[in-house]
Tab-separated table of C-alpha atoms in Angstrom:
chain	number	residue	atom	x	y	z
A	1	MET	CA	0.039	0.028	-0.113
A	2	LEU	CA	2.890	2.384	0.971
A	3	CYS	CA	4.574	1.640	-2.382
A	4	LEU	CA	1.377	2.381	-4.251
A	5	ILE	CA	0.877	5.468	-2.476
A	6	ASN	CA	4.613	6.642	-2.985
A	7	GLN	CA	3.913	5.770	-6.693
A	8	ILE	CA	0.946	7.996	-7.048
A	9	SER	CA	2.736	10.719	-5.234
A	10	LEU	CA	5.569	10.729	-7.816
A	11	SER	CA	3.542	10.389	-10.653
A	12	SER	CA	1.392	13.379	-9.602
A	13	GLN	CA	4.272	15.638	-8.863
A	14	PRO	CA	4.627	17.194	-12.032
A	15	LEU	CA	0.623	17.830	-12.187
A	16	ILE	CA	0.976	19.469	-8.696
A	17	MET	CA	3.931	21.627	-9.853
A	18	TRP	CA	2.095	22.690	-12.810
A	19	VAL	CA	-0.925	23.812	-10.797
A	20	LEU	CA	1.173	25.567	-8.294
A	21	ASN	CA	3.187	27.511	-10.907
A	22	ASN	CA	0.090	28.472	-12.582
A	23	THR	CA	-1.585	29.511	-9.540
A	24	SER	CA	1.328	31.259	-7.930
A	25	ALA	CA	2.357	33.138	-10.729
A	26	GLN	CA	1.211	36.944	-11.340
A	27	PRO	CA	-1.950	36.606	-13.681
A	28	LEU	CA	-1.315	38.067	-17.259
A	29	THR	CA	-3.389	41.125	-17.941
A	30	PHE	CA	-4.518	42.006	-21.406
A	31	LEU	CA	-5.855	45.154	-22.841
A	32	LEU	CA	-9.210	45.261	-24.904
A	33	THR	CA	-9.630	47.720	-27.729
A	34	GLY	CA	-12.868	49.267	-28.706
A	35	ILE	CA	-12.511	50.723	-32.256
A	36	PRO	CA	-9.052	51.375	-33.414
A	37	GLY	CA	-8.310	54.825	-34.626
A	38	LEU	CA	-11.964	56.121	-33.604
A	39	ARG	CA	-11.265	56.336	-29.991
A	40	SER	CA	-12.810	59.854	-29.444
A	41	ALA	CA	-15.997	58.746	-31.228
A	42	GLN	CA	-16.497	55.584	-29.341
A	43	ILE	CA	-19.102	57.085	-26.855
A	44	TRP	CA	-21.063	57.896	-30.009
A	45	VAL	CA	-20.526	54.406	-31.471
A	46	SER	CA	-21.577	52.773	-28.167
A	47	ILE	CA	-25.073	54.302	-28.447
A	48	PRO	CA	-26.163	51.845	-31.476
A	49	VAL	CA	-24.204	49.107	-30.043
A	50	CYS	CA	-26.060	49.452	-26.850
A	51	LEU	CA	-29.287	49.543	-28.723
A	52	LEU	CA	-28.445	46.418	-30.815
A	53	TYR	CA	-27.730	44.505	-27.498
A	54	ALA	CA	-30.931	45.684	-26.152
A	55	VAL	CA	-32.925	44.277	-29.122
A	56	ALA	CA	-31.062	41.048	-29.139
A	57	LEU	CA	-31.601	40.462	-25.535
A	58	SER	CA	-35.166	41.510	-25.511
A	59	GLY	CA	-36.121	39.669	-28.882
A	60	ASN	CA	-34.467	36.518	-27.934
A	61	SER	CA	-36.029	36.521	-24.283
A	62	MET	CA	-39.319	37.190	-25.992
A	63	ILE	CA	-39.007	34.154	-28.468
A	64	LEU	CA	-37.982	31.857	-25.512
A	65	PHE	CA	-40.767	33.075	-23.302
A	66	VAL	CA	-43.710	32.482	-25.891
A	67	VAL	CA	-42.356	29.098	-26.846
A	68	LEU	CA	-42.091	27.818	-23.344
A	69	ARG	CA	-45.407	29.344	-22.325
A	70	GLU	CA	-47.535	28.524	-25.343
A	71	GLN	CA	-48.838	24.932	-25.568
A	72	SER	CA	-49.533	25.344	-29.371
A	73	LEU	CA	-45.821	26.071	-29.948
A	74	HIS	CA	-44.543	22.769	-28.366
A	75	GLU	CA	-43.364	21.215	-31.656
A	76	PRO	CA	-39.972	20.302	-32.994
A	77	MET	CA	-39.613	23.510	-35.234
A	78	TYR	CA	-40.260	25.861	-32.398
A	79	TYR	CA	-37.850	23.734	-29.955
A	80	PHE	CA	-35.296	24.313	-32.539
A	81	LEU	CA	-36.066	28.052	-32.650
A	82	SER	CA	-35.917	28.241	-28.866
A	83	MET	CA	-32.245	26.636	-28.918
A	84	LEU	CA	-31.330	29.151	-31.473
A	85	SER	CA	-32.737	32.143	-29.275
A	86	ALA	CA	-31.182	30.565	-26.363
A	87	THR	CA	-27.640	30.351	-28.038
A	88	ASP	CA	-28.243	34.050	-29.409
A	89	LEU	CA	-28.930	35.354	-25.945
A	90	SER	CA	-26.138	33.576	-24.169
A	91	LEU	CA	-23.716	34.823	-27.112
A	92	SER	CA	-24.963	38.410	-26.593
A	93	LEU	CA	-24.411	38.117	-22.770
A	94	CYS	CA	-20.967	36.487	-23.359
A	95	THR	CA	-19.693	39.710	-24.793
A	96	LEU	CA	-21.988	42.485	-23.240
A	97	SER	CA	-19.908	43.142	-20.185
A	98	THR	CA	-16.584	43.705	-21.830
A	99	THR	CA	-17.799	45.641	-25.054
A	100	LEU	CA	-19.938	48.221	-23.106
A	101	GLY	CA	-17.030	48.172	-20.304
A	102	VAL	CA	-14.747	49.313	-23.148
A	103	PHE	CA	-16.872	51.902	-24.833
A	104	TRP	CA	-18.348	53.277	-21.485
A	105	PHE	CA	-16.082	53.218	-18.797
A	106	GLU	CA	-12.644	52.611	-20.460
A	107	ALA	CA	-12.548	49.237	-18.682
A	108	ARG	CA	-9.820	47.566	-21.092
A	109	GLU	CA	-7.970	45.364	-18.633
A	110	ILE	CA	-8.885	41.404	-18.657
A	111	ASN	CA	-6.732	38.829	-17.092
A	112	LEU	CA	-5.669	35.554	-19.017
A	113	ASN	CA	-8.293	33.189	-17.177
A	114	ALA	CA	-11.258	35.628	-17.804
A	115	CYS	CA	-10.224	35.926	-21.305
A	116	ILE	CA	-9.811	32.231	-22.102
A	117	ALA	CA	-13.236	31.720	-20.491
A	118	GLN	CA	-14.841	34.279	-22.633
A	119	MET	CA	-12.975	32.817	-25.690
A	120	PHE	CA	-14.373	29.340	-24.900
A	121	PHE	CA	-18.084	30.617	-24.784
A	122	LEU	CA	-17.645	32.948	-27.647
A	123	HIS	CA	-16.473	30.311	-30.024
A	124	GLY	CA	-18.323	27.578	-28.404
A	125	LEU	CA	-21.679	29.407	-28.652
A	126	THR	CA	-20.806	30.273	-32.249
A	127	PHE	CA	-20.320	26.589	-33.081
A	128	MET	CA	-23.470	25.868	-31.454
A	129	GLU	CA	-25.573	28.497	-33.477
A	130	SER	CA	-24.065	26.731	-36.663
A	131	GLY	CA	-25.110	23.118	-35.123
A	132	VAL	CA	-28.522	24.705	-34.277
A	133	LEU	CA	-29.069	25.747	-37.993
A	134	LEU	CA	-27.992	22.358	-39.239
A	135	ALA	CA	-30.643	20.949	-37.030
A	136	MET	CA	-33.289	23.317	-38.296
A	137	ALA	CA	-32.281	22.447	-41.737
A	138	PHE	CA	-32.954	18.890	-40.884
A	139	ASP	CA	-36.230	19.585	-39.522
A	140	ARG	CA	-37.217	21.292	-42.481
A	141	PHE	CA	-36.061	18.417	-44.769
A	142	VAL	CA	-38.136	15.969	-42.795
A	143	ALA	CA	-41.240	18.217	-42.688
A	144	ILE	CA	-41.125	18.783	-46.534
A	145	CYS	CA	-39.655	15.376	-47.826
A	146	ASN	CA	-41.116	13.046	-45.483
A	147	PRO	CA	-44.162	14.724	-43.770
A	148	LEU	CA	-46.095	11.626	-42.756
A	149	ARG	CA	-43.060	10.429	-40.510
A	150	TYR	CA	-42.384	13.936	-39.011
A	151	THR	CA	-43.793	13.390	-35.640
A	152	THR	CA	-42.137	9.843	-35.291
A	153	ILE	CA	-38.692	10.871	-36.370
A	154	LEU	CA	-38.544	14.318	-34.444
A	155	THR	CA	-39.583	13.081	-31.059
A	156	ASN	CA	-38.848	15.132	-27.954
A	157	ALA	CA	-36.316	12.457	-26.858
A	158	ARG	CA	-34.599	12.847	-30.226
A	159	ILE	CA	-34.487	16.588	-30.209
A	160	ALA	CA	-32.927	16.569	-26.756
A	161	GLN	CA	-30.324	13.902	-28.153
A	162	ILE	CA	-29.747	16.405	-31.066
A	163	GLY	CA	-29.234	19.211	-28.488
A	164	MET	CA	-26.865	17.232	-26.294
A	165	SER	CA	-24.886	16.079	-29.299
A	166	MET	CA	-24.215	19.581	-30.413
A	167	LEU	CA	-23.240	20.619	-27.046
A	168	THR	CA	-20.979	17.531	-26.666
A	169	ARG	CA	-19.389	18.242	-29.997
A	170	ASN	CA	-18.703	22.218	-29.151
A	171	VAL	CA	-17.216	21.352	-25.733
A	172	ALA	CA	-14.889	18.508	-27.235
A	173	VAL	CA	-13.570	20.782	-30.015
A	174	MET	CA	-13.195	23.608	-27.731
A	175	LEU	CA	-11.519	22.120	-24.883
A	176	PRO	CA	-7.989	21.411	-26.556
A	177	VAL	CA	-8.119	24.990	-27.852
A	178	VAL	CA	-8.400	26.325	-24.428
A	179	LEU	CA	-5.952	23.890	-22.987
A	180	PHE	CA	-3.226	24.954	-25.697
A	181	VAL	CA	-3.813	28.539	-25.177
A	182	LYS	CA	-2.925	28.209	-21.383
A	183	ARG	CA	0.444	26.665	-22.468
A	184	LEU	CA	1.349	29.808	-24.581
A	185	SER	CA	3.860	32.596	-22.914
A	186	PHE	CA	3.134	36.193	-23.550
A	187	CYS	CA	5.975	38.521	-23.296
A	188	SER	CA	5.567	41.539	-25.640
A	189	SER	CA	2.516	43.425	-26.598
A	190	MET	CA	-0.571	42.681	-24.492
A	191	VAL	CA	-3.290	44.767	-26.747
A	192	LEU	CA	-6.037	42.938	-28.078
A	193	SER	CA	-7.498	44.172	-31.246
A	194	HIS	CA	-11.268	43.689	-30.245
A	195	SER	CA	-13.461	44.524	-27.309
A	196	TYR	CA	-13.581	40.660	-26.332
A	197	CYS	CA	-11.130	37.873	-26.493
A	198	TYR	CA	-10.731	36.200	-29.872
A	199	HIS	CA	-8.848	33.023	-30.245
A	200	VAL	CA	-6.765	34.241	-33.415
A	201	ASP	CA	-6.278	37.491	-31.972
A	202	LEU	CA	-5.115	36.035	-28.750
A	203	ILE	CA	-2.516	33.545	-29.822
A	204	GLN	CA	-0.981	36.241	-32.022
A	205	LEU	CA	0.281	37.960	-29.001
A	206	SER	CA	2.296	34.883	-28.006
A	207	CYS	CA	5.962	34.923	-28.143
A	208	THR	CA	6.279	31.023	-28.413
A	209	ASP	CA	5.482	28.838	-31.120
A	210	ASN	CA	1.809	28.836	-31.816
A	211	ARG	CA	1.350	26.504	-34.576
A	212	ILE	CA	-0.517	24.096	-32.801
A	213	ASN	CA	-2.839	26.539	-31.536
A	214	SER	CA	-3.365	27.629	-35.120
A	215	ILE	CA	-4.045	23.952	-36.155
A	216	LEU	CA	-6.620	23.350	-33.289
A	217	GLY	CA	-8.247	26.312	-34.165
A	218	LEU	CA	-8.842	25.642	-37.594
A	219	PHE	CA	-9.655	21.990	-36.839
A	220	ALA	CA	-12.367	23.328	-34.535
A	221	LEU	CA	-13.694	25.646	-36.997
A	222	PHE	CA	-13.730	22.926	-40.070
A	223	SER	CA	-15.350	20.220	-37.767
A	224	THR	CA	-18.176	22.528	-36.783
A	225	THR	CA	-19.034	25.261	-39.404
A	226	GLY	CA	-16.877	23.565	-42.117
A	227	PHE	CA	-19.096	20.497	-41.602
A	228	ASP	CA	-22.440	22.160	-41.046
A	229	CYS	CA	-22.456	24.431	-44.054
A	230	PRO	CA	-22.188	21.887	-46.619
A	231	CYS	CA	-24.873	19.541	-44.886
A	232	ILE	CA	-27.327	22.702	-44.848
A	233	LEU	CA	-26.601	23.311	-48.287
A	234	LEU	CA	-27.238	19.423	-49.375
A	235	SER	CA	-30.502	19.522	-47.233
A	236	TYR	CA	-31.759	22.522	-49.251
A	237	VAL	CA	-30.775	20.732	-52.630
A	238	LEU	CA	-32.817	17.769	-51.384
A	239	ILE	CA	-35.697	20.046	-50.544
A	240	ILE	CA	-35.724	21.984	-53.669
A	241	ARG	CA	-35.817	18.661	-55.711
A	242	SER	CA	-38.808	17.597	-53.449
A	243	VAL	CA	-40.775	20.765	-53.736
A	244	LEU	CA	-40.183	20.852	-57.554
A	245	SER	CA	-41.987	17.511	-57.519
A	246	ILE	CA	-45.084	18.848	-56.376
A	247	ALA	CA	-47.633	19.297	-58.853
A	248	SER	CA	-49.586	22.252	-57.672
A	249	ARG	CA	-48.048	25.953	-57.715
A	250	GLU	CA	-49.897	26.711	-54.408
A	251	GLY	CA	-48.279	23.658	-52.776
A	252	ARG	CA	-44.740	24.676	-54.130
A	253	GLN	CA	-45.170	28.198	-52.637
A	254	LYS	CA	-46.166	26.990	-49.370
A	255	ALA	CA	-43.296	24.595	-49.049
A	256	PHE	CA	-40.822	27.271	-49.824
A	257	ASN	CA	-42.547	29.618	-47.457
A	258	THR	CA	-41.973	27.422	-44.529
A	259	CYS	CA	-38.207	27.705	-45.585
A	260	ILE	CA	-37.728	31.415	-45.731
A	261	SER	CA	-37.108	32.243	-42.085
A	262	HIS	CA	-34.426	29.594	-41.856
A	263	ILE	CA	-32.873	30.605	-45.032
A	264	SER	CA	-32.751	34.082	-43.737
A	265	ALA	CA	-31.030	32.925	-40.619
A	266	VAL	CA	-28.511	30.814	-42.407
A	267	ALA	CA	-27.490	33.748	-44.608
A	268	ILE	CA	-27.196	36.121	-41.737
A	269	PHE	CA	-24.944	33.691	-39.768
A	270	TYR	CA	-22.692	32.661	-42.499
A	271	ILE	CA	-22.253	35.676	-44.990
A	272	PRO	CA	-20.771	37.739	-41.979
A	273	LEU	CA	-18.757	34.653	-40.939
A	274	ILE	CA	-17.241	34.208	-44.727
A	275	SER	CA	-16.822	37.968	-44.749
A	276	LEU	CA	-14.853	38.323	-41.525
A	277	SER	CA	-12.600	35.325	-42.627
A	278	LEU	CA	-12.058	36.963	-45.928
A	279	VAL	CA	-11.193	40.487	-44.150
A	280	HIS	CA	-8.814	38.606	-41.905
A	281	ARG	CA	-7.309	36.459	-44.585
A	282	TYR	CA	-6.750	39.251	-47.384
A	283	GLY	CA	-7.649	42.523	-45.699
A	284	HIS	CA	-4.172	43.246	-44.359
A	285	SER	CA	-4.153	46.568	-46.029
A	286	ALA	CA	-7.528	47.810	-44.737
A	287	PRO	CA	-7.739	49.961	-41.599
A	288	PRO	CA	-7.693	48.289	-38.355
A	289	PHE	CA	-11.227	49.430	-37.309
A	290	VAL	CA	-12.538	47.558	-40.526
A	291	HIS	CA	-11.777	44.153	-38.902
A	292	THR	CA	-13.213	45.463	-35.614
A	293	ILE	CA	-16.452	46.609	-37.154
A	294	MET	CA	-16.740	43.398	-39.111
A	295	ALA	CA	-16.317	41.268	-35.949
A	296	ASN	CA	-18.782	43.259	-34.210
A	297	ILE	CA	-21.417	42.792	-37.027
A	298	PHE	CA	-20.663	38.953	-37.128
A	299	LEU	CA	-21.505	38.779	-33.320
A	300	LEU	CA	-24.509	41.275	-33.091
A	301	ILE	CA	-26.453	40.995	-36.261
A	302	PRO	CA	-27.584	37.353	-36.026
A	303	PRO	CA	-28.885	37.638	-32.476
A	304	VAL	CA	-30.785	40.919	-33.297
A	305	LEU	CA	-32.224	39.928	-36.552
A	306	ASN	CA	-33.195	36.166	-35.883
A	307	PRO	CA	-35.986	37.072	-33.476
A	308	ILE	CA	-37.339	39.818	-35.873
A	309	ILE	CA	-37.204	37.658	-38.787
A	310	TYR	CA	-39.033	34.712	-37.050
A	311	SER	CA	-41.608	37.033	-35.442
A	312	VAL	CA	-42.433	38.644	-38.879
A	313	LYS	CA	-42.241	35.555	-41.089
A	314	THR	CA	-43.924	32.983	-38.627
A	315	LYS	CA	-47.595	33.646	-38.331
A	316	GLN	CA	-47.918	31.449	-34.979
A	317	ILE	CA	-44.942	33.249	-33.296
A	318	GLN	CA	-46.514	36.529	-34.418
A	319	LYS	CA	-49.907	35.843	-33.088
A	320	VAL	CA	-48.596	34.652	-29.534
A	321	VAL	CA	-46.332	37.650	-29.326
A	322	ILE	CA	-49.186	39.881	-30.174
A	323	LYS	CA	-51.408	37.948	-27.511
A	324	VAL	CA	-48.789	38.211	-24.689
A	325	LEU	CA	-48.245	42.132	-25.438
A	326	ILE	CA	-52.005	42.793	-25.292
A	327	GLN	CA	-52.157	40.689	-22.292
A	328	ASN	CA	-49.300	42.478	-20.637
A	329	PHE	CA	-51.119	45.933	-21.621
A	330	ALA	CA	-54.210	44.807	-20.266
A	331	ALA	CA	-52.563	44.008	-16.952
A	332	VAL	CA	-50.744	47.067	-16.763
A	333	SER	CA	-53.827	49.399	-17.577
């Protein structure tokens, strides 16, 4: 027994030393950036940014509230919509404190652990949104191509399994990214180029070899959004083929109308994502504030527009929202 204890002690010594070294060291502090080159105008820029956050938080909270409250909306399509709203709500809350802190109070400092935590949730929730959009594409595919088996395929248990699988995938791809950021050393500039912690932005400040971090970041991107996007396109190819086989013009139009909201959600997620990637890859000569504005558009536009699109285009959501607003107005008056 004593020999076993000694072996365990010896084998765990490197881990203990690593923990002690990391906890006893002075935590690194990074400086967040608002809009490079437009510091004097930041207070004015913060007004529309604050309004966008308010719309995102209130809109997605409203969608979640009506889906959970209204029994008629307890269907697969609206369960996936509530997942999308929960993801957008969490994504907005993830960057709210640092963004408004930088714009309003010049609170630019953030330590390494807080930065890594924000980075984990920021990228994880972005990948989660991509996964939810894929699940919604599958929902539309089943509803249009195999409507008779819709309720037997997309049961509540299967929807929960889909949600858990997306969550597990995101945690699995993000954990290595986070753990390898912890091993980096930072010894020169500590100024980040955004008002939140972005993986590419953070590893570029490292003074040690960050090739593994870049590879892990690319793997996380391609194994999530890089997989989801072609699958969504494939699902719509199959949907279009199925819709074109419908004899009546009214039937085709009705089938396409059920997909408009989802197509819009896919477009406002992937178009800014691709644009941001192109700017980072080829826009080296562009002013720094272009990169920052593009990054903020990518983070804010989907959470702002998704609840608006689904409220306007989905009659069931629209009716319930109006009913809830009327009831609240009657209660106040």
